[in-house]
mmCIF file of C-alpha atoms in Angstrom:
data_model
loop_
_atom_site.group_PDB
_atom_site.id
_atom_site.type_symbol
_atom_site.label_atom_id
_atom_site.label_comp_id
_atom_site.label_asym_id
_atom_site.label_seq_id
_atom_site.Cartn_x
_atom_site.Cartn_y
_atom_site.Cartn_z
ATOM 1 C CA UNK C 656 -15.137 71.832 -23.997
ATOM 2 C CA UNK C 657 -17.859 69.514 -25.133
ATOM 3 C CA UNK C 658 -19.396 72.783 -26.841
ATOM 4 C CA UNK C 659 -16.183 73.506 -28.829
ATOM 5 C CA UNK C 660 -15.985 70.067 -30.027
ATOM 6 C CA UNK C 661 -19.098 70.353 -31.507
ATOM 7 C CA UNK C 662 -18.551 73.466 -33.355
ATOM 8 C CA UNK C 663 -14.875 72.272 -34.529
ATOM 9 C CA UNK C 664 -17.109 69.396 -35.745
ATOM 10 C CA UNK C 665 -19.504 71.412 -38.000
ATOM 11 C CA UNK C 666 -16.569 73.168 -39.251
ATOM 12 C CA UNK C 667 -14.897 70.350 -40.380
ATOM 13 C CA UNK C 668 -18.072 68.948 -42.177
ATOM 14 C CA UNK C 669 -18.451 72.293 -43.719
ATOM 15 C CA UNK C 670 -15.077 73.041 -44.703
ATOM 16 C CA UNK C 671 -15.553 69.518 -46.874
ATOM 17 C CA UNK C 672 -18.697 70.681 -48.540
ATOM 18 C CA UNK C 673 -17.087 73.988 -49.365
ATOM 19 C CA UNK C 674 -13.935 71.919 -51.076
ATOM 20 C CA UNK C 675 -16.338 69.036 -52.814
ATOM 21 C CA UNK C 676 -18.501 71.374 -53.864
ATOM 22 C CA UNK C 677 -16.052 74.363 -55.223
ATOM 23 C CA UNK C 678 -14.485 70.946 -56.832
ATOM 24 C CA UNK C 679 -18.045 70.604 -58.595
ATOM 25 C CA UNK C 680 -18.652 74.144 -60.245
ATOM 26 C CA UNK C 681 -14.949 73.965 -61.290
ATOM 27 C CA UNK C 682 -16.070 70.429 -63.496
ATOM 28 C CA UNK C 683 -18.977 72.191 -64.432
ATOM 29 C CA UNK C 684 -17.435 75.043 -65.903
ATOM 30 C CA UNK C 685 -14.532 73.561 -67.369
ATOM 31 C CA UNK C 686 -14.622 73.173 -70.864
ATOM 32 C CA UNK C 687 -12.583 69.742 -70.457
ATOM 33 C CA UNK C 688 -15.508 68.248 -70.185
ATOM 34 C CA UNK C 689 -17.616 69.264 -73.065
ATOM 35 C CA UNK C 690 -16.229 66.649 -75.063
ATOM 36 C CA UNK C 691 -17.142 63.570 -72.308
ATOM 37 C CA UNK C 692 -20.702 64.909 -72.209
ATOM 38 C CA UNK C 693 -23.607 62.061 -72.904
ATOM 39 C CA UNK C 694 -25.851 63.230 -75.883
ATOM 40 C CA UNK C 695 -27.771 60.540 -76.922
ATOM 41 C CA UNK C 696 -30.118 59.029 -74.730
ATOM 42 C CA UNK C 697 -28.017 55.341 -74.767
ATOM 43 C CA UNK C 698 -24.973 57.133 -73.677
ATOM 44 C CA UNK C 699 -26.996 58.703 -70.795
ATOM 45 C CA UNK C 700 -28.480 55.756 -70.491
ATOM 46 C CA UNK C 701 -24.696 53.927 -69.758
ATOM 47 C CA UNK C 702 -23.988 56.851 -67.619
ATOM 48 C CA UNK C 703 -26.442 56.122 -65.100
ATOM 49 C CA UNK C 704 -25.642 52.456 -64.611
ATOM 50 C CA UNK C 705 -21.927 53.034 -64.694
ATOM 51 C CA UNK C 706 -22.095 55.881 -61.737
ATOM 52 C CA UNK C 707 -23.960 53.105 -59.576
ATOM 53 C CA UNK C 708 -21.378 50.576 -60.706
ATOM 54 C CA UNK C 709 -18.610 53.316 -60.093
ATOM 55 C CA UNK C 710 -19.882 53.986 -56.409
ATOM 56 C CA UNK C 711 -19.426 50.655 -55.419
ATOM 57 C CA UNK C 712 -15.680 50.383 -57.126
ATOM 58 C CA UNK C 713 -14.789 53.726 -55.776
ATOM 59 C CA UNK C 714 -15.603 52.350 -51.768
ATOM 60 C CA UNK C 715 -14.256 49.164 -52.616
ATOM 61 C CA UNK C 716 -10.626 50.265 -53.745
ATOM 62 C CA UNK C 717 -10.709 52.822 -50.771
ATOM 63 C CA UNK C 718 -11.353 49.614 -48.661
ATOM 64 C CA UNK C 719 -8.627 47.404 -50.318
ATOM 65 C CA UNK C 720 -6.043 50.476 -49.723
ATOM 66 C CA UNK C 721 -6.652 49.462 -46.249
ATOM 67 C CA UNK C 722 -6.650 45.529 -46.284
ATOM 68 C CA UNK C 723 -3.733 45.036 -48.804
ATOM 69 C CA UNK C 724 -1.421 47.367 -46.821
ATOM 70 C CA UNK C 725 -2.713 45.375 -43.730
ATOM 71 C CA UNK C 726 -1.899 41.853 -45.244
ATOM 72 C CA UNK C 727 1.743 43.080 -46.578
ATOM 73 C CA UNK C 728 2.300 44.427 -42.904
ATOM 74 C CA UNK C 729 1.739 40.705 -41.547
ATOM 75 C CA UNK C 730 -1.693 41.350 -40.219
ATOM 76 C CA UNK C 731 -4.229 38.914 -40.405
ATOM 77 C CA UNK C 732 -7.258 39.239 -42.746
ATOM 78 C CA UNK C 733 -10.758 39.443 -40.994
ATOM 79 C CA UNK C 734 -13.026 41.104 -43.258
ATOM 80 C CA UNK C 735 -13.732 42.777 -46.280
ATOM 81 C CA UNK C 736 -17.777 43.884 -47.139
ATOM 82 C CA UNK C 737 -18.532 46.218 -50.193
ATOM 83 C CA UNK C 738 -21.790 46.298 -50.377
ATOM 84 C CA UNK C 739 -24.025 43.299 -50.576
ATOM 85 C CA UNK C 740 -20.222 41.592 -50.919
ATOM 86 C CA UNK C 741 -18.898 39.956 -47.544
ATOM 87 C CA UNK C 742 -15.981 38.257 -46.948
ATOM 88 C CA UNK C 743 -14.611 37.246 -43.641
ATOM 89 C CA UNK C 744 -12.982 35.140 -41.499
ATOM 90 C CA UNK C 745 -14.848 32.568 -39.184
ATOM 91 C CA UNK C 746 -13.166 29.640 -37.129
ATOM 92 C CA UNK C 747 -10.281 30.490 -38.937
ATOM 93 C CA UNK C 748 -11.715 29.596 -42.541
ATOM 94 C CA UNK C 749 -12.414 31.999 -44.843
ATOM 95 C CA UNK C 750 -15.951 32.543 -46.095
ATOM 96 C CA UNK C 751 -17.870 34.771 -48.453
ATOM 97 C CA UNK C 752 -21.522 35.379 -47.719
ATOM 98 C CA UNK C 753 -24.515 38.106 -48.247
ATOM 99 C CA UNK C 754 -24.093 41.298 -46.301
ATOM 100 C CA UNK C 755 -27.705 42.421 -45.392
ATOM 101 C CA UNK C 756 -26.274 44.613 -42.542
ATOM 102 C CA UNK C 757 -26.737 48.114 -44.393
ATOM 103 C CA UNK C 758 -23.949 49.693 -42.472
ATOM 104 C CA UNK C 759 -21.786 47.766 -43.668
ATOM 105 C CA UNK C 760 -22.933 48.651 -47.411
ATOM 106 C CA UNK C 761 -20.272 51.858 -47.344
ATOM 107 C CA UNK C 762 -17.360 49.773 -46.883
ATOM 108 C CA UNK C 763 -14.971 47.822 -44.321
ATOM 109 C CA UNK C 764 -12.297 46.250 -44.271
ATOM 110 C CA UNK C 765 -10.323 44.774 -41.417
ATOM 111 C CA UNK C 766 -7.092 43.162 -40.065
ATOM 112 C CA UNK C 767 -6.027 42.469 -37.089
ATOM 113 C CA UNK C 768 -2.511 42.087 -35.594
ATOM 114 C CA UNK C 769 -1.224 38.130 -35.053
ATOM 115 C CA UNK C 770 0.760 39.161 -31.879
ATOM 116 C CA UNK C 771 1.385 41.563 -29.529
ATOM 117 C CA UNK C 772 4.673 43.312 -31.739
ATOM 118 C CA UNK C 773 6.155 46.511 -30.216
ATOM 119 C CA UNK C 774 5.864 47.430 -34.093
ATOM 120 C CA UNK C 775 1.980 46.916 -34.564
ATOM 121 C CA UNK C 776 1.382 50.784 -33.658
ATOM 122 C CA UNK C 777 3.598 51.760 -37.305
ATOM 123 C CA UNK C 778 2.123 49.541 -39.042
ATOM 124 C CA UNK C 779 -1.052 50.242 -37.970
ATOM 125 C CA UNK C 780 -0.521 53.967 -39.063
ATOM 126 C CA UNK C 781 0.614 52.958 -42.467
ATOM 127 C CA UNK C 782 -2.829 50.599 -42.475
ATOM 128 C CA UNK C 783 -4.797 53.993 -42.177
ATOM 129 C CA UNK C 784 -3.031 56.261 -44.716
ATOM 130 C CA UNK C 785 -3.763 53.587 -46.966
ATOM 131 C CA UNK C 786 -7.462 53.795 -47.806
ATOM 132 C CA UNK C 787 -6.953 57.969 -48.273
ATOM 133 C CA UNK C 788 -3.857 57.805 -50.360
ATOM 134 C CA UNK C 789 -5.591 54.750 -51.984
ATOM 135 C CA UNK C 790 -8.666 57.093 -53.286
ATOM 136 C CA UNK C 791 -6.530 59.483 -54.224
ATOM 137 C CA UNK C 792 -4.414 57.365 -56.967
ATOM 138 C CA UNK C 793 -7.642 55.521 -58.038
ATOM 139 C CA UNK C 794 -9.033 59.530 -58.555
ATOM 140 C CA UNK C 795 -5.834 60.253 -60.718
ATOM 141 C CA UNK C 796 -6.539 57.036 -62.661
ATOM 142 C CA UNK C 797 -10.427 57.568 -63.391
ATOM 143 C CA UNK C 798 -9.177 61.017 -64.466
ATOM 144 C CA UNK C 799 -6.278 60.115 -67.063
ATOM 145 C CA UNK C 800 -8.703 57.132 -68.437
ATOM 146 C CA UNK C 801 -11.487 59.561 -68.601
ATOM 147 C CA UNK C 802 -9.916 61.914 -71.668
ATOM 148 C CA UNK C 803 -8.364 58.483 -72.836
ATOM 149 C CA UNK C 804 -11.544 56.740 -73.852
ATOM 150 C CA UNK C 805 -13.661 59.281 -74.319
ATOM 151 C CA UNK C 806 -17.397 59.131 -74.598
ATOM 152 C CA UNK C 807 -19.807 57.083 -73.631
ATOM 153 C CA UNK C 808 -17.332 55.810 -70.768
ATOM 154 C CA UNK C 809 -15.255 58.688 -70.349
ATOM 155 C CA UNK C 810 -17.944 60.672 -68.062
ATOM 156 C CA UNK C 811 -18.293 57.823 -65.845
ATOM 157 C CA UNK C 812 -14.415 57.280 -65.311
ATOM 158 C CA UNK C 813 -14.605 61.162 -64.420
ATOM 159 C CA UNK C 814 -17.695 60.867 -62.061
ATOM 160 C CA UNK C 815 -15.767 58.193 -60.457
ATOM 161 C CA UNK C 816 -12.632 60.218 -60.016
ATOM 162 C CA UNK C 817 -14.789 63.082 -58.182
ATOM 163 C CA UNK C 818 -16.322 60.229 -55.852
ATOM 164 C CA UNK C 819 -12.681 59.049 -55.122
ATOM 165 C CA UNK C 820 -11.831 62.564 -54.118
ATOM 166 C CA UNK C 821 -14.901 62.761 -52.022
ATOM 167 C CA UNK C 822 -14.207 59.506 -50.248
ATOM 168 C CA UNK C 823 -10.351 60.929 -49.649
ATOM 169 C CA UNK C 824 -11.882 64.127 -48.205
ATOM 170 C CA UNK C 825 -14.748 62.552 -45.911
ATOM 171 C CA UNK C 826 -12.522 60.012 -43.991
ATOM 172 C CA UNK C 827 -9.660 63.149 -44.046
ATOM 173 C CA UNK C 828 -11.253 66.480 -43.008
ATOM 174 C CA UNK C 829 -13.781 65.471 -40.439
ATOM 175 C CA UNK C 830 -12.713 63.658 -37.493
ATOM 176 C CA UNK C 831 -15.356 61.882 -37.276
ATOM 177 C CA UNK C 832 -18.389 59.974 -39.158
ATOM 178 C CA UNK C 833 -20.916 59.009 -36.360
ATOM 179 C CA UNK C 834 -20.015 57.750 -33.804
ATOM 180 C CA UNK C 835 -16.400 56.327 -35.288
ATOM 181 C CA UNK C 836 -13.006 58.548 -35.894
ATOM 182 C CA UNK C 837 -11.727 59.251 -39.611
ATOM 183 C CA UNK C 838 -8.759 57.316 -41.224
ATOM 184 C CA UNK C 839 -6.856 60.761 -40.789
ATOM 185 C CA UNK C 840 -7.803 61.190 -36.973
ATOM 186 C CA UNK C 841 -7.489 57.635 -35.692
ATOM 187 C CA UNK C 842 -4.168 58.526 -37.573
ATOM 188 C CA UNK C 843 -3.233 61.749 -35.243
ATOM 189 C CA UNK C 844 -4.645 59.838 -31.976
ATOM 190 C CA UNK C 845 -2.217 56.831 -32.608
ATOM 191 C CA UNK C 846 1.164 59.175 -33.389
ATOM 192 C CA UNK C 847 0.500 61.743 -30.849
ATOM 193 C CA UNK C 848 1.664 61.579 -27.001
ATOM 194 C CA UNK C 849 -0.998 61.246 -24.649
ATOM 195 C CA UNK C 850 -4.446 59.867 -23.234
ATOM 196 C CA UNK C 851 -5.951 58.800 -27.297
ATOM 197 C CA UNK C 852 -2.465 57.696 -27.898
ATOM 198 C CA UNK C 853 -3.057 55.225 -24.965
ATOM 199 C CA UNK C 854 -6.298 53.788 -26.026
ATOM 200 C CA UNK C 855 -5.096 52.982 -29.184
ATOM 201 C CA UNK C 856 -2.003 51.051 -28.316
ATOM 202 C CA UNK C 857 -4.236 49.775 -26.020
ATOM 203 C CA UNK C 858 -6.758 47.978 -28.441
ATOM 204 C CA UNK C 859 -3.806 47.207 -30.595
ATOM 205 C CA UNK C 860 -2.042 45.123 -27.225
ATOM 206 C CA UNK C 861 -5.483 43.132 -26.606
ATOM 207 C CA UNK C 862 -5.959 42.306 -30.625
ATOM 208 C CA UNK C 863 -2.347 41.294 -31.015
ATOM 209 C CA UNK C 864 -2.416 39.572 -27.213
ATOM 210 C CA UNK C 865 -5.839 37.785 -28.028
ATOM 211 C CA UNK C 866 -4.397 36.596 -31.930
ATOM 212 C CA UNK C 867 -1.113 35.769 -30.732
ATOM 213 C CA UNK C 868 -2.800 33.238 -27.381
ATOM 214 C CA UNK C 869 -6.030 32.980 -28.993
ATOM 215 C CA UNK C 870 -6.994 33.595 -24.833
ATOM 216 C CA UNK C 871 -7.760 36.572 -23.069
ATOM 217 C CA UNK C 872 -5.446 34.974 -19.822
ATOM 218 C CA UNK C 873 -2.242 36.826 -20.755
ATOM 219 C CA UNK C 874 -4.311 40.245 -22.070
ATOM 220 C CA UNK C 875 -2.742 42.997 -19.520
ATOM 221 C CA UNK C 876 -5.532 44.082 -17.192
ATOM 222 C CA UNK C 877 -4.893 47.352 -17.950
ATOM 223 C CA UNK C 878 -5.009 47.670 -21.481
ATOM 224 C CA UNK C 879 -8.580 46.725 -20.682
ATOM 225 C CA UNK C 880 -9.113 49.604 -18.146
ATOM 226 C CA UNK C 881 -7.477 51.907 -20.048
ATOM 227 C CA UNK C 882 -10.605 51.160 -22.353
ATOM 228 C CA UNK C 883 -13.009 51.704 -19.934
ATOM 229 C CA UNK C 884 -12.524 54.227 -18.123
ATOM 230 C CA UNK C 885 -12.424 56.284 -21.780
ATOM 231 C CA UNK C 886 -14.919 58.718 -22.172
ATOM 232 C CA UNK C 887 -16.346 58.054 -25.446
ATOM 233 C CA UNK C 888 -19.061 55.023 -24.886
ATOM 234 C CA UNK C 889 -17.830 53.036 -27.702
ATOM 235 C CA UNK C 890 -14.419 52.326 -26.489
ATOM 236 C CA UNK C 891 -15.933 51.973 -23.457
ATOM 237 C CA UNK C 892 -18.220 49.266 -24.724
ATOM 238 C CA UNK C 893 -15.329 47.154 -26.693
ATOM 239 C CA UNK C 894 -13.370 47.480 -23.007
ATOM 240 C CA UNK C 895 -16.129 45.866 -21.212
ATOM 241 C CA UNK C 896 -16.799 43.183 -23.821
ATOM 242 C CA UNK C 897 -13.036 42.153 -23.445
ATOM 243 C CA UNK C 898 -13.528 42.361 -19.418
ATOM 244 C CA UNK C 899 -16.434 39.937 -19.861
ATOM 245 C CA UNK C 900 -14.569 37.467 -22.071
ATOM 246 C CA UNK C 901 -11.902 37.836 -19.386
ATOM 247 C CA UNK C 902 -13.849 37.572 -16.452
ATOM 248 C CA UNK C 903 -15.268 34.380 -18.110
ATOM 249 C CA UNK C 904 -12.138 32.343 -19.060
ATOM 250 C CA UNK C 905 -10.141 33.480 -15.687
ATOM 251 C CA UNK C 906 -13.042 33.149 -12.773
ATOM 252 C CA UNK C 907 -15.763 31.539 -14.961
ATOM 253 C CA UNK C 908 -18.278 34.318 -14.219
ATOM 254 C CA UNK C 909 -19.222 37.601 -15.229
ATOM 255 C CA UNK C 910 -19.086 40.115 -12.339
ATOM 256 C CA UNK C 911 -22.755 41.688 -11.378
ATOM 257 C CA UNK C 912 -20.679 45.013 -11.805
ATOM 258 C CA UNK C 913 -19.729 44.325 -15.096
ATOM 259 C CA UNK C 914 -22.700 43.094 -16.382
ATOM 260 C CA UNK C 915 -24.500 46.241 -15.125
ATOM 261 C CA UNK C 916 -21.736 48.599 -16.601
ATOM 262 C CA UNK C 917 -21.941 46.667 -19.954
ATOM 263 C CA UNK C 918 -25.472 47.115 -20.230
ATOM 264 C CA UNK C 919 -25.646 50.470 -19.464
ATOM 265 C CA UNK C 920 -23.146 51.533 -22.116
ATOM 266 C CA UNK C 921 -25.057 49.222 -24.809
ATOM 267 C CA UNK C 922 -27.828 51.803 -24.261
ATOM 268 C CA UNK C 923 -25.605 54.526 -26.609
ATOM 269 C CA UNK C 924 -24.729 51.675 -29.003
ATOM 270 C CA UNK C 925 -26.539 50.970 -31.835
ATOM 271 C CA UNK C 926 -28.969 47.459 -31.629
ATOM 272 C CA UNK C 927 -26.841 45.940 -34.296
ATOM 273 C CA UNK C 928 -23.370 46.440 -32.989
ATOM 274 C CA UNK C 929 -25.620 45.423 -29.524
ATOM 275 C CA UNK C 930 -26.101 42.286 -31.254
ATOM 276 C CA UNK C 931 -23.096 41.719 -32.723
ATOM 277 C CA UNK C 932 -21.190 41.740 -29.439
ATOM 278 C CA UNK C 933 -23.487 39.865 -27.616
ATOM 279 C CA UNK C 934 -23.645 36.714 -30.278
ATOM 280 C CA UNK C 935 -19.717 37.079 -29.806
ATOM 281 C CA UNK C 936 -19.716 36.636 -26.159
ATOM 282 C CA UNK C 937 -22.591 33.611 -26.697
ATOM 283 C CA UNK C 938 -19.789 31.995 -28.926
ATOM 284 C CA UNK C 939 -17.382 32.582 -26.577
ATOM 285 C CA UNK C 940 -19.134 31.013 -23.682
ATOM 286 C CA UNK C 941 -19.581 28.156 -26.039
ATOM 287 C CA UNK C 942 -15.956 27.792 -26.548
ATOM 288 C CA UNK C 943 -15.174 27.644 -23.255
ATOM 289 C CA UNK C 944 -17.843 24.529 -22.683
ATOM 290 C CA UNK C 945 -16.570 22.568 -25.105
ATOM 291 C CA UNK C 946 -13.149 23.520 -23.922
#
């Protein structure tokens, strides 16, 4: 099983390359563009710094696909990073600051639910169509503007319409990118009957529980053990984060069990999300002192 996932995954990687890049001869050939074309060496010149500047606007309207459609829904905003960009949410102010976590320099945006809603799972689905069909308008956009304004800017407009479409086809084709599921797979786990459906409504329950109580008291045991008895180790490791913070505010201690578990799974996490939990638990403990 594990072997067919892997080749389904190499597929679905290469299937993208084929599209992106039969997308690519297709602009090269097309005589559409011969007019858009830099020539001198000032409009090449612009061309270069507008593609990085057109990177950065091409992640971050993917990015606000997802956040706006998240804030309209009734979610609550917790973070938005484009690059060196951050903004976020921190005892319950909102802050900008310097991102100098490079994996954050691709783009993220979340919200969370503000209580645990029966109608957080639809909502939630709409939240992750956004960012795709986001790309996608922002491609038809660069396009149409492209052949408006013609040259110097009218080949960057265009090279940002192909990165849109890239963007739309790496978080729709592949089901994953690392360790993390695609906008269009976290999509398919959440609608469709069974075990992924679970885990998702899951993490939804303990967000919305956790926003709406601002406690982990009244988060149903079992959402969290439906977490962590997952097989992938990331969902595992969010599950036992939330069983710490549990085991903390409702007994005061963290079980010797738990803390082994936890630490074991941190071993297939990456240092910084490592970190990252582990200041949050720190800050939790803290709360609970001065509580």
């Amino acid at each position: 099983m594990k072997k067919e996932s892997k080749y389904l995954k190499y597929l679905e990687w290469a299937f993208m390359l084929i599209l992106f890049l039969g997308m690519l001869i297709i602009t090269k050939e097309s005589a559409l563009l011969d007019s858009l074309k830099p020539d001198s060496k000032a409009e090449k010149t612009i061309l270069m710094l507008g593609i990085i500047v057109m990177v950065f606007i091409v992640l971050a309207v993917h990015e606000l696909g997802h956040l706006l459609v998240g804030l309209v829904n009734g979610f609550r905003f917790e973070l938005y990073v484009i690059g060196p960009l951050g903004i976020k949410r921190e005892n319950d102010q909102v802050k900008t600051y310097l991102n100098k976590n490079l994996a954050y320099y691709g783009g993220v945006a979340a919200t969370s639910p503000i209580d645990n809603n029966k109608d957080n799972a639809k909502k939630f689905a709409r939240i992750l169509l956004a960012g795709p069909i986001a790309s996608v308008l922002f491609a038809i956009i660069c396009f149409v503007i492209a052949f408006l304004v013609g040259k110097p800017l009218g080949i960057v407009f265009y090279t940002g319409g192909l990165m849109s479409i890239g963007i739309f086809l790496a978080t729709t084709i592949p089901s994953r990118t690392g360790m993390f599921f695609t906008d269009r797979k976290r999509y398919q786990r959440l609608v469709r009957p069974g075990t992924d459906q679970e885990v998702e409504l899951a993490l939804l329950s303990i967000m919305g529980q956790y926003a709406k109580d601002n406690s982990y008291k009244n988060i149903d045991w079992n959402d969290i053990n439906t977490l962590i008895t997952d097989q992938l180790p990331f969902i595992q490791f969010f599950g036992l984060f939330n069983l710490i913070c549990y085991q903390l505010e409702t007994d005061g201690v963290i079980e010797e069990e738990t803390t082994k578990a936890y630490e074991k799974t941190a071993e297939n996490m990456s240092k910084q999300m490592v970190n990252a939990f582990n200041q949050e638990i720190e800050k939790f403990k803290a709360k609970l002192l001065d509580g």
